[in-house]
Each structure stands twice: as C-alpha cells, then as structure tokens.
PDB file of C-alpha atoms in Angstrom:
ATOM      1  CA  UNK A 923     -12.573  20.154  17.524  1.00  0.00           C
ATOM      2  CA  UNK A 924     -10.535  20.504  20.732  1.00  0.00           C
ATOM      3  CA  UNK A 925      -7.916  18.048  21.909  1.00  0.00           C
ATOM      4  CA  UNK A 926     -10.180  16.974  24.767  1.00  0.00           C
ATOM      5  CA  UNK A 927     -12.975  16.252  22.286  1.00  0.00           C
ATOM      6  CA  UNK A 928     -10.672  14.011  20.233  1.00  0.00           C
ATOM      7  CA  UNK A 929      -9.522  12.184  23.349  1.00  0.00           C
ATOM      8  CA  UNK A 930     -13.132  11.530  24.276  1.00  0.00           C
ATOM      9  CA  UNK A 931     -14.135  10.567  20.722  1.00  0.00           C
ATOM     10  CA  UNK A 932     -11.397   8.013  20.153  1.00  0.00           C
ATOM     11  CA  UNK A 933     -10.683   6.685  23.640  1.00  0.00           C
ATOM     12  CA  UNK A 934      -7.512   4.651  24.040  1.00  0.00           C
ATOM     13  CA  UNK A 935      -5.803   4.234  20.664  1.00  0.00           C
ATOM     14  CA  UNK A 936      -3.107   1.804  19.672  1.00  0.00           C
ATOM     15  CA  UNK A 937      -0.702   2.611  16.831  1.00  0.00           C
ATOM     16  CA  UNK A 938       0.494  -0.720  15.455  1.00  0.00           C
ATOM     17  CA  UNK A 939       3.896  -0.431  13.820  1.00  0.00           C
ATOM     18  CA  UNK A 940       7.141  -2.322  13.281  1.00  0.00           C
ATOM     19  CA  UNK A 941       6.085  -5.939  12.871  1.00  0.00           C
ATOM     20  CA  UNK A 942       8.192  -8.674  11.322  1.00  0.00           C
ATOM     21  CA  UNK A 943       7.823  -8.177   7.582  1.00  0.00           C
ATOM     22  CA  UNK A 944      10.617  -7.137   5.232  1.00  0.00           C
ATOM     23  CA  UNK A 945       9.212  -3.602   5.549  1.00  0.00           C
ATOM     24  CA  UNK A 946       9.734  -3.353   9.314  1.00  0.00           C
ATOM     25  CA  UNK A 947      12.170  -0.440   9.071  1.00  0.00           C
ATOM     26  CA  UNK A 948       9.721   1.654   7.044  1.00  0.00           C
ATOM     27  CA  UNK A 949       6.844   0.735   9.354  1.00  0.00           C
ATOM     28  CA  UNK A 950       8.793   1.908  12.399  1.00  0.00           C
ATOM     29  CA  UNK A 951       9.227   5.296  10.736  1.00  0.00           C
ATOM     30  CA  UNK A 952       5.568   5.473   9.682  1.00  0.00           C
ATOM     31  CA  UNK A 953       4.312   4.510  13.123  1.00  0.00           C
ATOM     32  CA  UNK A 954       6.544   6.979  14.914  1.00  0.00           C
ATOM     33  CA  UNK A 955       5.156   9.784  12.759  1.00  0.00           C
ATOM     34  CA  UNK A 956       1.539   8.740  13.245  1.00  0.00           C
ATOM     35  CA  UNK A 957       1.969   8.311  16.997  1.00  0.00           C
ATOM     36  CA  UNK A 958       3.543  11.740  17.385  1.00  0.00           C
ATOM     37  CA  UNK A 959       0.829  13.362  15.243  1.00  0.00           C
ATOM     38  CA  UNK A 960      -2.065  11.784  17.140  1.00  0.00           C
ATOM     39  CA  UNK A 961      -0.557  12.647  20.500  1.00  0.00           C
ATOM     40  CA  UNK A 962      -0.050  16.239  19.318  1.00  0.00           C
ATOM     41  CA  UNK A 963      -3.790  16.384  18.565  1.00  0.00           C
ATOM     42  CA  UNK A 964      -4.563  15.208  22.103  1.00  0.00           C
ATOM     43  CA  UNK A 965      -5.405  11.605  21.241  1.00  0.00           C
ATOM     44  CA  UNK A 966      -4.586   9.041  23.955  1.00  0.00           C
ATOM     45  CA  UNK A 967      -2.349   7.098  21.557  1.00  0.00           C
ATOM     46  CA  UNK A 968       0.135   4.348  22.429  1.00  0.00           C
ATOM     47  CA  UNK A 969       2.636   2.508  20.242  1.00  0.00           C
ATOM     48  CA  UNK A 970       2.471  -1.272  19.924  1.00  0.00           C
ATOM     49  CA  UNK A 971       4.979  -3.425  18.032  1.00  0.00           C
ATOM     50  CA  UNK A 972       3.560  -6.912  17.275  1.00  0.00           C
ATOM     51  CA  UNK A 973       7.088  -8.211  16.723  1.00  0.00           C
ATOM     52  CA  UNK A 974       8.019  -7.443  20.318  1.00  0.00           C
ATOM     53  CA  UNK A 975       4.715  -7.980  22.122  1.00  0.00           C
ATOM     54  CA  UNK A 976       2.226 -10.846  21.973  1.00  0.00           C
ATOM     55  CA  UNK A 977      -1.363 -10.869  20.767  1.00  0.00           C
ATOM     56  CA  UNK A 978      -2.378 -11.577  24.340  1.00  0.00           C
ATOM     57  CA  UNK A 979      -0.813  -8.244  25.321  1.00  0.00           C
ATOM     58  CA  UNK A 980      -2.668  -6.574  22.454  1.00  0.00           C
ATOM     59  CA  UNK A 981      -5.974  -7.866  23.846  1.00  0.00           C
ATOM     60  CA  UNK A 982      -4.977  -6.865  27.388  1.00  0.00           C
ATOM     61  CA  UNK A 983      -4.337  -3.257  26.335  1.00  0.00           C
ATOM     62  CA  UNK A 984      -8.095  -2.887  25.690  1.00  0.00           C
ATOM     63  CA  UNK A 985      -7.646  -0.380  22.881  1.00  0.00           C
ATOM     64  CA  UNK A 986     -10.859   1.300  21.741  1.00  0.00           C
ATOM     65  CA  UNK A 987      -9.468   1.386  18.185  1.00  0.00           C
ATOM     66  CA  UNK A 988      -6.136   1.006  16.446  1.00  0.00           C
ATOM     67  CA  UNK A 989      -4.291   2.783  13.651  1.00  0.00           C
ATOM     68  CA  UNK A 990      -2.496   0.188  11.530  1.00  0.00           C
ATOM     69  CA  UNK A 991       0.872   1.605  10.445  1.00  0.00           C
ATOM     70  CA  UNK A 992       2.252  -1.833   9.589  1.00  0.00           C
ATOM     71  CA  UNK A 993       3.436  -2.564   6.047  1.00  0.00           C
ATOM     72  CA  UNK A 994       3.765  -5.868   4.252  1.00  0.00           C
ATOM     73  CA  UNK A 995       3.059  -9.331   5.556  1.00  0.00           C
ATOM     74  CA  UNK A 996       1.475  -9.909   8.955  1.00  0.00           C
ATOM     75  CA  UNK A 997       0.084  -6.387   9.036  1.00  0.00           C
ATOM     76  CA  UNK A 998      -1.167  -5.348   5.616  1.00  0.00           C
ATOM     77  CA  UNK A 999      -2.214  -8.761   4.304  1.00  0.00           C
ATOM     78  CA  UNK A1000      -5.400  -9.429   6.284  1.00  0.00           C
ATOM     79  CA  UNK A1001      -3.867 -11.615   8.986  1.00  0.00           C
ATOM     80  CA  UNK A1002      -3.787  -8.928  11.673  1.00  0.00           C
ATOM     81  CA  UNK A1003      -7.126  -7.575  10.489  1.00  0.00           C
ATOM     82  CA  UNK A1004      -8.642 -10.974  11.243  1.00  0.00           C
ATOM     83  CA  UNK A1005      -7.152 -10.948  14.738  1.00  0.00           C
ATOM     84  CA  UNK A1006      -8.547  -7.478  15.415  1.00  0.00           C
ATOM     85  CA  UNK A1007     -11.990  -8.560  14.286  1.00  0.00           C
ATOM     86  CA  UNK A1008     -11.821 -11.540  16.633  1.00  0.00           C
ATOM     87  CA  UNK A1009     -10.894  -9.140  19.434  1.00  0.00           C
ATOM     88  CA  UNK A1010     -13.631  -6.701  18.436  1.00  0.00           C
ATOM     89  CA  UNK A1011     -11.218  -3.792  17.994  1.00  0.00           C
ATOM     90  CA  UNK A1012     -12.057  -1.295  15.223  1.00  0.00           C
ATOM     91  CA  UNK A1013      -9.075  -0.660  12.954  1.00  0.00           C
ATOM     92  CA  UNK A1014      -8.048   1.658  10.156  1.00  0.00           C
ATOM     93  CA  UNK A1015      -7.852   0.601   6.541  1.00  0.00           C
ATOM     94  CA  UNK A1016      -9.353  -2.232   4.557  1.00  0.00           C
ATOM     95  CA  UNK A1017     -10.925  -5.383   5.944  1.00  0.00           C
ATOM     96  CA  UNK A1018      -9.591  -8.932   5.831  1.00  0.00           C
ATOM     97  CA  UNK A1019     -10.473  -9.769   2.229  1.00  0.00           C
ATOM     98  CA  UNK A1020      -9.482  -6.478   0.599  1.00  0.00           C
ATOM     99  CA  UNK A1021      -6.241  -6.381   2.589  1.00  0.00           C
ATOM    100  CA  UNK A1022      -5.376  -9.931   1.553  1.00  0.00           C
ATOM    101  CA  UNK A1023      -6.147  -9.343  -2.118  1.00  0.00           C
ATOM    102  CA  UNK A1024      -4.405  -5.968  -2.194  1.00  0.00           C
ATOM    103  CA  UNK A1025      -1.246  -7.561  -0.807  1.00  0.00           C
ATOM    104  CA  UNK A1026      -1.224 -10.029  -3.709  1.00  0.00           C
ATOM    105  CA  UNK A1027      -0.281  -8.203  -6.915  1.00  0.00           C
ATOM    106  CA  UNK A1028      -1.342 -11.137  -9.107  1.00  0.00           C
ATOM    107  CA  UNK A1029      -4.835 -11.462  -7.590  1.00  0.00           C
ATOM    108  CA  UNK A1030      -5.223  -7.683  -7.640  1.00  0.00           C
ATOM    109  CA  UNK A1031      -4.486  -7.564 -11.366  1.00  0.00           C
ATOM    110  CA  UNK A1032      -6.903 -10.422 -12.068  1.00  0.00           C
ATOM    111  CA  UNK A1033      -9.727  -8.590 -10.307  1.00  0.00           C
ATOM    112  CA  UNK A1034      -8.917  -5.325 -12.047  1.00  0.00           C
ATOM    113  CA  UNK A1035      -8.992  -7.060 -15.419  1.00  0.00           C
ATOM    114  CA  UNK A1036     -12.338  -8.613 -14.509  1.00  0.00           C
ATOM    115  CA  UNK A1037     -13.624  -5.090 -13.882  1.00  0.00           C
ATOM    116  CA  UNK A1038     -12.280  -3.867 -17.209  1.00  0.00           C
ATOM    117  CA  UNK A1039      -9.541  -1.761 -15.615  1.00  0.00           C
ATOM    118  CA  UNK A1040      -6.211  -1.295 -17.445  1.00  0.00           C
ATOM    119  CA  UNK A1041      -3.111  -3.031 -16.055  1.00  0.00           C
ATOM    120  CA  UNK A1042       0.084  -4.190 -17.792  1.00  0.00           C
ATOM    121  CA  UNK A1043       0.144  -7.703 -19.278  1.00  0.00           C
ATOM    122  CA  UNK A1044       1.649 -10.280 -16.942  1.00  0.00           C
ATOM    123  CA  UNK A1045       2.552 -13.896 -16.197  1.00  0.00           C
ATOM    124  CA  UNK A1046       2.644 -15.638 -12.811  1.00  0.00           C
ATOM    125  CA  UNK A1047       5.692 -17.913 -12.468  1.00  0.00           C
ATOM    126  CA  UNK A1048       6.191 -20.596  -9.830  1.00  0.00           C
ATOM    127  CA  UNK A1049       9.312 -19.737  -7.831  1.00  0.00           C
ATOM    128  CA  UNK A1050      10.314 -23.382  -7.402  1.00  0.00           C
ATOM    129  CA  UNK A1051       9.079 -25.105 -10.551  1.00  0.00           C
ATOM    130  CA  UNK A1052       9.704 -22.595 -13.361  1.00  0.00           C
ATOM    131  CA  UNK A1053      12.234 -24.107 -15.750  1.00  0.00           C
ATOM    132  CA  UNK A1054      14.991 -22.235 -17.625  1.00  0.00           C
ATOM    133  CA  UNK A1055      13.082 -22.923 -20.844  1.00  0.00           C
ATOM    134  CA  UNK A1056       9.931 -21.301 -19.418  1.00  0.00           C
ATOM    135  CA  UNK A1057      11.895 -18.274 -18.254  1.00  0.00           C
ATOM    136  CA  UNK A1058      13.453 -17.802 -21.695  1.00  0.00           C
ATOM    137  CA  UNK A1059       9.960 -17.646 -23.225  1.00  0.00           C
ATOM    138  CA  UNK A1060       8.754 -14.839 -20.921  1.00  0.00           C
ATOM    139  CA  UNK A1061      10.408 -11.982 -22.865  1.00  0.00           C
ATOM    140  CA  UNK A1062       8.914 -13.369 -26.094  1.00  0.00           C
ATOM    141  CA  UNK A1063       5.423 -12.994 -24.631  1.00  0.00           C
ATOM    142  CA  UNK A1064       5.788  -9.757 -22.654  1.00  0.00           C
ATOM    143  CA  UNK A1065       8.563  -8.026 -24.583  1.00  0.00           C
ATOM    144  CA  UNK A1066      11.703  -6.347 -23.267  1.00  0.00           C
ATOM    145  CA  UNK A1067      12.368  -4.670 -20.968  1.00  0.00           C
ATOM    146  CA  UNK A1068      10.076  -6.281 -18.402  1.00  0.00           C
ATOM    147  CA  UNK A1069       9.647  -6.243 -14.633  1.00  0.00           C
ATOM    148  CA  UNK A1070       9.921  -9.163 -12.214  1.00  0.00           C
ATOM    149  CA  UNK A1071       8.270  -8.715  -8.822  1.00  0.00           C
ATOM    150  CA  UNK A1072       7.670 -10.663  -5.626  1.00  0.00           C
ATOM    151  CA  UNK A1073       3.877 -10.185  -5.569  1.00  0.00           C
ATOM    152  CA  UNK A1074       3.475 -10.207  -1.778  1.00  0.00           C
ATOM    153  CA  UNK A1075       6.154  -7.634  -0.997  1.00  0.00           C
ATOM    154  CA  UNK A1076       6.132  -3.851  -1.093  1.00  0.00           C
ATOM    155  CA  UNK A1077       8.458  -0.860  -0.769  1.00  0.00           C
ATOM    156  CA  UNK A1078      10.245  -1.999  -3.966  1.00  0.00           C
ATOM    157  CA  UNK A1079      11.517  -5.109  -2.126  1.00  0.00           C
ATOM    158  CA  UNK A1080      11.986  -8.175  -4.347  1.00  0.00           C
ATOM    159  CA  UNK A1081      11.877  -6.418  -7.709  1.00  0.00           C
ATOM    160  CA  UNK A1082      14.103  -6.634 -10.803  1.00  0.00           C
ATOM    161  CA  UNK A1083      14.101  -4.911 -14.174  1.00  0.00           C
ATOM    162  CA  UNK A1084      15.096  -7.247 -16.999  1.00  0.00           C
ATOM    163  CA  UNK A1085      16.689  -5.579 -20.022  1.00  0.00           C
ATOM    164  CA  UNK A1086      17.827  -8.660 -21.955  1.00  0.00           C
ATOM    165  CA  UNK A1087      17.270 -12.404 -22.119  1.00  0.00           C
ATOM    166  CA  UNK A1088      20.504 -13.070 -20.215  1.00  0.00           C
ATOM    167  CA  UNK A1089      19.152 -11.232 -17.155  1.00  0.00           C
ATOM    168  CA  UNK A1090      16.025 -13.370 -16.722  1.00  0.00           C
ATOM    169  CA  UNK A1091      17.661 -16.093 -14.618  1.00  0.00           C
ATOM    170  CA  UNK A1092      19.344 -13.776 -12.115  1.00  0.00           C
ATOM    171  CA  UNK A1093      16.327 -11.469 -11.891  1.00  0.00           C
ATOM    172  CA  UNK A1094      14.023 -14.407 -11.319  1.00  0.00           C
ATOM    173  CA  UNK A1095      16.332 -15.877  -8.660  1.00  0.00           C
ATOM    174  CA  UNK A1096      16.403 -12.554  -6.806  1.00  0.00           C
ATOM    175  CA  UNK A1097      12.601 -12.242  -6.681  1.00  0.00           C
ATOM    176  CA  UNK A1098      12.110 -15.936  -5.906  1.00  0.00           C
ATOM    177  CA  UNK A1099      13.943 -15.434  -2.588  1.00  0.00           C
ATOM    178  CA  UNK A1100      10.978 -13.386  -1.346  1.00  0.00           C
ATOM    179  CA  UNK A1101       7.947 -15.296  -2.588  1.00  0.00           C
ATOM    180  CA  UNK A1102       6.490 -18.566  -3.857  1.00  0.00           C
ATOM    181  CA  UNK A1103       5.360 -16.795  -7.025  1.00  0.00           C
ATOM    182  CA  UNK A1104       7.180 -14.319  -9.242  1.00  0.00           C
ATOM    183  CA  UNK A1105       5.136 -11.801 -11.210  1.00  0.00           C
ATOM    184  CA  UNK A1106       6.532 -11.075 -14.680  1.00  0.00           C
ATOM    185  CA  UNK A1107       5.015  -7.845 -15.946  1.00  0.00           C
ATOM    186  CA  UNK A1108       5.094  -5.865 -19.171  1.00  0.00           C
ATOM    187  CA  UNK A1109       7.214  -2.747 -18.746  1.00  0.00           C
ATOM    188  CA  UNK A1110       5.364   0.490 -19.419  1.00  0.00           C
ATOM    189  CA  UNK A1111       7.653   3.322 -20.475  1.00  0.00           C
ATOM    190  CA  UNK A1112       6.388   6.625 -19.196  1.00  0.00           C
ATOM    191  CA  UNK A1113       5.628   8.661 -16.097  1.00  0.00           C
ATOM    192  CA  UNK A1114       5.196   7.162 -12.637  1.00  0.00           C
ATOM    193  CA  UNK A1115       2.135   8.414 -10.756  1.00  0.00           C
ATOM    194  CA  UNK A1116       0.367   7.596  -7.516  1.00  0.00           C
ATOM    195  CA  UNK A1117      -3.063   8.539  -6.197  1.00  0.00           C
ATOM    196  CA  UNK A1118      -4.165   8.318  -2.550  1.00  0.00           C
ATOM    197  CA  UNK A1119      -7.816   7.435  -1.966  1.00  0.00           C
ATOM    198  CA  UNK A1120      -9.769   8.103   1.234  1.00  0.00           C
ATOM    199  CA  UNK A1121     -13.222   6.868   2.235  1.00  0.00           C
ATOM    200  CA  UNK A1122     -15.352   3.921   1.263  1.00  0.00           C
ATOM    201  CA  UNK A1123     -17.707   2.944  -1.559  1.00  0.00           C
ATOM    202  CA  UNK A1124     -19.591   5.896  -3.025  1.00  0.00           C
ATOM    203  CA  UNK A1125     -17.912   8.205  -0.528  1.00  0.00           C
ATOM    204  CA  UNK A1126     -14.394   7.285  -1.658  1.00  0.00           C
ATOM    205  CA  UNK A1127     -12.460  10.251  -3.016  1.00  0.00           C
ATOM    206  CA  UNK A1128      -9.111  10.662  -4.700  1.00  0.00           C
ATOM    207  CA  UNK A1129      -6.537  13.157  -3.430  1.00  0.00           C
ATOM    208  CA  UNK A1130      -4.177  15.092  -5.736  1.00  0.00           C
ATOM    209  CA  UNK A1131      -1.971  12.976  -8.027  1.00  0.00           C
ATOM    210  CA  UNK A1132       1.739  12.748  -7.234  1.00  0.00           C
ATOM    211  CA  UNK A1133       4.293  12.304 -10.018  1.00  0.00           C
ATOM    212  CA  UNK A1134       7.518  10.565  -9.014  1.00  0.00           C
ATOM    213  CA  UNK A1135      10.676  11.606 -10.833  1.00  0.00           C
ATOM    214  CA  UNK A1136      13.506   9.366  -9.631  1.00  0.00           C
ATOM    215  CA  UNK A1137      17.086   9.558 -10.951  1.00  0.00           C
ATOM    216  CA  UNK A1138      17.308   7.458 -14.119  1.00  0.00           C
ATOM    217  CA  UNK A1139      13.768   6.313 -13.357  1.00  0.00           C
ATOM    218  CA  UNK A1140      15.118   4.144 -10.521  1.00  0.00           C
ATOM    219  CA  UNK A1141      12.590   4.518  -7.697  1.00  0.00           C
ATOM    220  CA  UNK A1142      14.199   1.885  -5.477  1.00  0.00           C
ATOM    221  CA  UNK A1143      14.141   1.440  -1.689  1.00  0.00           C
ATOM    222  CA  UNK A1144      16.893   4.008  -1.089  1.00  0.00           C
ATOM    223  CA  UNK A1145      15.341   6.646  -3.354  1.00  0.00           C
ATOM    224  CA  UNK A1146      11.878   5.990  -1.935  1.00  0.00           C
ATOM    225  CA  UNK A1147      12.653   6.484   1.742  1.00  0.00           C
ATOM    226  CA  UNK A1148      16.045   8.042   2.303  1.00  0.00           C
ATOM    227  CA  UNK A1149      17.340   9.953  -0.710  1.00  0.00           C
ATOM    228  CA  UNK A1150      16.604  13.585  -1.470  1.00  0.00           C
ATOM    229  CA  UNK A1151      17.471  13.053  -5.146  1.00  0.00           C
ATOM    230  CA  UNK A1152      13.958  11.936  -6.094  1.00  0.00           C
ATOM    231  CA  UNK A1153      11.625  14.763  -7.116  1.00  0.00           C
ATOM    232  CA  UNK A1154       7.892  14.762  -6.474  1.00  0.00           C
ATOM    233  CA  UNK A1155       5.434  16.895  -8.395  1.00  0.00           C
ATOM    234  CA  UNK A1156       2.133  17.398  -6.622  1.00  0.00           C
ATOM    235  CA  UNK A1157      -0.332  18.037  -8.049  1.00  0.00           C
ATOM    236  CA  UNK A1158       1.162  16.239 -11.048  1.00  0.00           C
ATOM    237  CA  UNK A1159       1.402  18.469 -14.152  1.00  0.00           C
ATOM    238  CA  UNK A1160      -1.426  16.883 -16.145  1.00  0.00           C
ATOM    239  CA  UNK A1161      -4.341  18.493 -17.939  1.00  0.00           C
ATOM    240  CA  UNK A1162      -7.653  18.582 -16.106  1.00  0.00           C
ATOM    241  CA  UNK A1163      -9.319  15.874 -18.196  1.00  0.00           C
ATOM    242  CA  UNK A1164      -6.466  13.393 -17.741  1.00  0.00           C
ATOM    243  CA  UNK A1165      -6.257  14.220 -14.028  1.00  0.00           C
ATOM    244  CA  UNK A1166      -9.942  13.455 -13.549  1.00  0.00           C
ATOM    245  CA  UNK A1167      -9.624  10.244 -15.563  1.00  0.00           C
ATOM    246  CA  UNK A1168      -6.714   8.939 -13.498  1.00  0.00           C
ATOM    247  CA  UNK A1169      -8.366   9.897 -10.209  1.00  0.00           C
ATOM    248  CA  UNK A1170     -11.558   8.145 -11.323  1.00  0.00           C
ATOM    249  CA  UNK A1171      -9.562   5.025 -12.218  1.00  0.00           C
ATOM    250  CA  UNK A1172      -7.939   5.112  -8.778  1.00  0.00           C
ATOM    251  CA  UNK A1173     -11.317   5.174  -7.028  1.00  0.00           C
ATOM    252  CA  UNK A1174     -12.660   2.400  -9.296  1.00  0.00           C
ATOM    253  CA  UNK A1175      -9.569   0.280  -8.603  1.00  0.00           C
ATOM    254  CA  UNK A1176      -9.966   0.917  -4.860  1.00  0.00           C
ATOM    255  CA  UNK A1177     -13.640  -0.072  -4.885  1.00  0.00           C
ATOM    256  CA  UNK A1178     -13.129  -3.093  -7.150  1.00  0.00           C
ATOM    257  CA  UNK A1179     -11.165  -4.742  -4.339  1.00  0.00           C
ATOM    258  CA  UNK A1180     -13.631  -3.676  -1.644  1.00  0.00           C
ATOM    259  CA  UNK A1181     -11.022  -1.390  -0.073  1.00  0.00           C
ATOM    260  CA  UNK A1182     -11.984   1.075   2.635  1.00  0.00           C
ATOM    261  CA  UNK A1183     -10.548   3.800   4.838  1.00  0.00           C
ATOM    262  CA  UNK A1184      -7.497   4.717   2.825  1.00  0.00           C
ATOM    263  CA  UNK A1185      -5.053   3.367   0.279  1.00  0.00           C
ATOM    264  CA  UNK A1186      -2.641   4.481  -2.409  1.00  0.00           C
ATOM    265  CA  UNK A1187      -2.992   3.380  -6.027  1.00  0.00           C
ATOM    266  CA  UNK A1188       0.112   3.325  -8.252  1.00  0.00           C
ATOM    267  CA  UNK A1189       0.085   3.972 -12.009  1.00  0.00           C
ATOM    268  CA  UNK A1190       2.302   4.189 -15.039  1.00  0.00           C
ATOM    269  CA  UNK A1191       1.263   6.736 -17.666  1.00  0.00           C
ATOM    270  CA  UNK A1192       2.457   5.427 -21.035  1.00  0.00           C
ATOM    271  CA  UNK A1193       4.581   8.020 -22.816  1.00  0.00           C
ATOM    272  CA  UNK A1194       3.432   7.035 -26.302  1.00  0.00           C
ATOM    273  CA  UNK A1195      -0.248   7.882 -25.832  1.00  0.00           C
ATOM    274  CA  UNK A1196      -0.848   9.079 -22.243  1.00  0.00           C
ATOM    275  CA  UNK A1197      -2.740   5.893 -21.405  1.00  0.00           C
ATOM    276  CA  UNK A1198      -2.733   5.085 -17.664  1.00  0.00           C
ATOM    277  CA  UNK A1199      -2.050   1.553 -16.380  1.00  0.00           C
ATOM    278  CA  UNK A1200      -2.700   0.343 -12.849  1.00  0.00           C
ATOM    279  CA  UNK A1201       0.305  -1.264 -11.159  1.00  0.00           C
ATOM    280  CA  UNK A1202      -0.722  -2.022  -7.588  1.00  0.00           C
ATOM    281  CA  UNK A1203      -2.614  -0.818  -4.525  1.00  0.00           C
ATOM    282  CA  UNK A1204      -1.163  -0.226  -1.071  1.00  0.00           C
ATOM    283  CA  UNK A1205      -3.836  -0.671   1.602  1.00  0.00           C
ATOM    284  CA  UNK A1206      -1.541   0.520   4.413  1.00  0.00           C
ATOM    285  CA  UNK A1207       0.673   3.124   2.742  1.00  0.00           C
ATOM    286  CA  UNK A1208       3.780   4.711   4.184  1.00  0.00           C
ATOM    287  CA  UNK A1209       3.475   7.694   6.508  1.00  0.00           C
ATOM    288  CA  UNK A1210       7.168   8.652   6.720  1.00  0.00           C
ATOM    289  CA  UNK A1211       8.720  12.019   5.973  1.00  0.00           C
ATOM    290  CA  UNK A1212       9.188  10.910   2.346  1.00  0.00           C
ATOM    291  CA  UNK A1213       5.762   9.288   1.987  1.00  0.00           C
ATOM    292  CA  UNK A1214       3.344  10.226  -0.747  1.00  0.00           C
ATOM    293  CA  UNK A1215      -0.056  10.147   0.961  1.00  0.00           C
ATOM    294  CA  UNK A1216       0.852  12.979   3.381  1.00  0.00           C
ATOM    295  CA  UNK A1217       2.393  14.892   0.462  1.00  0.00           C
ATOM    296  CA  UNK A1218      -0.810  14.598  -1.551  1.00  0.00           C
ATOM    297  CA  UNK A1219      -2.984  15.501   1.436  1.00  0.00           C
ATOM    298  CA  UNK A1220      -0.878  18.614   2.042  1.00  0.00           C
ATOM    299  CA  UNK A1221      -1.514  19.694  -1.553  1.00  0.00           C
ATOM    300  CA  UNK A1222      -5.231  19.340  -0.798  1.00  0.00           C
ATOM    301  CA  UNK A1223      -4.860  21.556   2.287  1.00  0.00           C
ATOM    302  CA  UNK A1224      -4.852  18.728   4.846  1.00  0.00           C
ATOM    303  CA  UNK A1225      -2.007  18.660   7.382  1.00  0.00           C
ATOM    304  CA  UNK A1226      -0.220  15.469   8.409  1.00  0.00           C
ATOM    305  CA  UNK A1227      -1.861  15.617  11.838  1.00  0.00           C
ATOM    306  CA  UNK A1228      -5.363  16.152  10.424  1.00  0.00           C
ATOM    307  CA  UNK A1229      -4.806  13.349   7.917  1.00  0.00           C
ATOM    308  CA  UNK A1230      -3.952  10.960  10.753  1.00  0.00           C
ATOM    309  CA  UNK A1231      -7.106  11.990  12.597  1.00  0.00           C
ATOM    310  CA  UNK A1232      -9.259  11.506   9.490  1.00  0.00           C
ATOM    311  CA  UNK A1233      -7.829   8.047   8.876  1.00  0.00           C
ATOM    312  CA  UNK A1234      -8.309   7.110  12.534  1.00  0.00           C
ATOM    313  CA  UNK A1235     -11.898   8.329  12.410  1.00  0.00           C
ATOM    314  CA  UNK A1236     -12.550   5.924   9.519  1.00  0.00           C
ATOM    315  CA  UNK A1237     -11.815   2.882  11.723  1.00  0.00           C
ATOM    316  CA  UNK A1238     -14.768   0.534  11.321  1.00  0.00           C
ATOM    317  CA  UNK A1239     -17.139   1.219  14.196  1.00  0.00           C
ATOM    318  CA  UNK A1240     -19.221  -1.849  13.339  1.00  0.00           C
ATOM    319  CA  UNK A1241     -16.490  -4.035  14.768  1.00  0.00           C
ATOM    320  CA  UNK A1242     -17.641  -4.241  18.376  1.00  0.00           C
ATOM    321  CA  UNK A1243     -17.820  -7.177  20.749  1.00  0.00           C
ATOM    322  CA  UNK A1244     -21.232  -8.641  21.415  1.00  0.00           C
ATOM    323  CA  UNK A1245     -22.995  -7.293  24.478  1.00  0.00           C
ATOM    324  CA  UNK A1246     -21.960 -10.063  26.862  1.00  0.00           C
ATOM    325  CA  UNK A1247     -18.453 -10.747  25.547  1.00  0.00           C
ATOM    326  CA  UNK A1248     -15.191  -9.016  26.349  1.00  0.00           C
ATOM    327  CA  UNK A1249     -11.588 -10.086  25.657  1.00  0.00           C
ATOM    328  CA  UNK A1250     -10.008 -11.868  28.599  1.00  0.00           C
TER     329      UNK A1250
END
C-alpha cells in the first residue's frame, strides 16, 4: 500500500505519549519512535502529550484515530480510553475495562485463576494498614525469596525482591510509596519470557517468544531501557511443543481479560519442571529501541514501521460519534 493510501485510510492521527505517570520518560521514547515510523509511512501523524495539553485541545485537534503510546496510569489504565470513547475517537489497544484490569496486577491474577490459568501464589497487602506482624507472616505463606510489587505500576517501578525476613519491612515500605496495595508474590526461579499478542478474540495471535537474560537476573529499569548488558533471545530457545504451549497461554490470558489490539504477556518458566507461570499483561507495551514487541515482530518478519501501521489499523472503528453529534 502506498503512502498516499495510508494517509487516506487513517486520516489525521494523534500519537499520545508522555503523560504524567511514573513511566513518562519511557512513554516519551515510545511515542517518538511511533510518530517517526508512522510519518515515514506517509501517515498524517501528530504528537500529543496529555501532560502538557488539555483534553479540550485533544478534542479540538479532531483526530480521526489515535495511537496510544502512553504507559502506566492515566494512559494505560482505562481513564484515557474512557475519554476517547466520550469523544468518539477510535484508539489503539484494549478498551476501558480490559485496560483497567490489565493495569491492576492483583485483579489480573484473580481473573486468570478464575480461568484456570497458572500464575504464582500471591497476597494483597494494604499499604497503610498492614502490620509488622502481618508482614512477618508473608514469607511463611509464600516462601523465600518472594517479590513485592506496586500492582498499578509498570516498567519495574515499585518492585522489591525479598531474600530474608529482615528485608520485608523495607521492601514493603518501598512499594507502598507507589500504591495503596502491595502485591506479595511467590518467586519463581527460572527463565524470564515475554510474548506479544496482536488481534482480538479468535483472531488474536502470538508473536515469537522473547527470552530475557539480564545480568544476575536483575531486569530492572536501567537494564530494561538503557543498558546493553541485557541479552534477548528471540525466538526463545524452547522446543516446539513448549513454544506452542506458552504462546497458547499468552493468547488465553489476553482473551480472558477481554484485551484487544495488542499487548505483551510476561511469564516465568520454572527451572525445576519447565512449567510456565503468568506474571502480568501490558496493554500498552513499550515501543523504544530496547522494547520487546518490536523485537518479536522483527523475528516474525514485520518491521517496526509495519508493526506501527498494523497496530494503528486495529483502532476500534466502532467508536464513532452519532450522526448528529460532533465534539465542540
């Protein structure tokens, strides 16, 4: 398809990036990449930072559709999706409910368990009311080591690994700074994997699996986005049967939440028996130079630019204003 055809197909496109979540820096990098890629394909794309411009300006831009390259709260959690639906602007990624659930690691795990999908054992702890006695009991129930996570954050923000009982208090205090709830999760020793999923419902498909090999297994914010020390194996070196099983689990996890468009599903593959466990889903994954969805797509023969076009094409076309209504 020619550049002129894409310009005609998509009309005026907004790339929403930046925002005011703790993941703003990553979102700025993702959005810059997406914007450049779409413009290179001839799309009439324009950047829009909701942290610097108002929702009234968003309505006034009269975008025909938007590519959401926001990460974290106020962009990935259903709030912006609701605004876009009110404005009648088709957008990429999951709808309000799936975005909201996917942003909440505790609710995500509860739904996965209800669907019979494997996820590490966990406890949800109140950030303000959990007592020292309750915290001391967590390792007894989940074992050591264990992970503490702020369930509404991403990009490894608000996360602590607890090796011994003495580390529970400090780890909990760190995570509690980011959220009203702290997720305590069984630690799965093994290989870290991630699987991008594109599409919707029966048409959802998994892309090649990426294995993440971070130094000392520490895939933190620095190693995720800025360091060249982390190694990525794509497609992950797994046998065909296990590959198909993990990809199938990724699609089932995606559909269990009602996700659509695109997402990335994270796993741990237990070393003892090669059993996969679902960790979380990212309904607006990173699109930076270190990001895993473009890496996986490349392994499937899809360029970064073509991936951006495919995601943009998935924007929900059912979201249109009624015949007699237009944003003012």
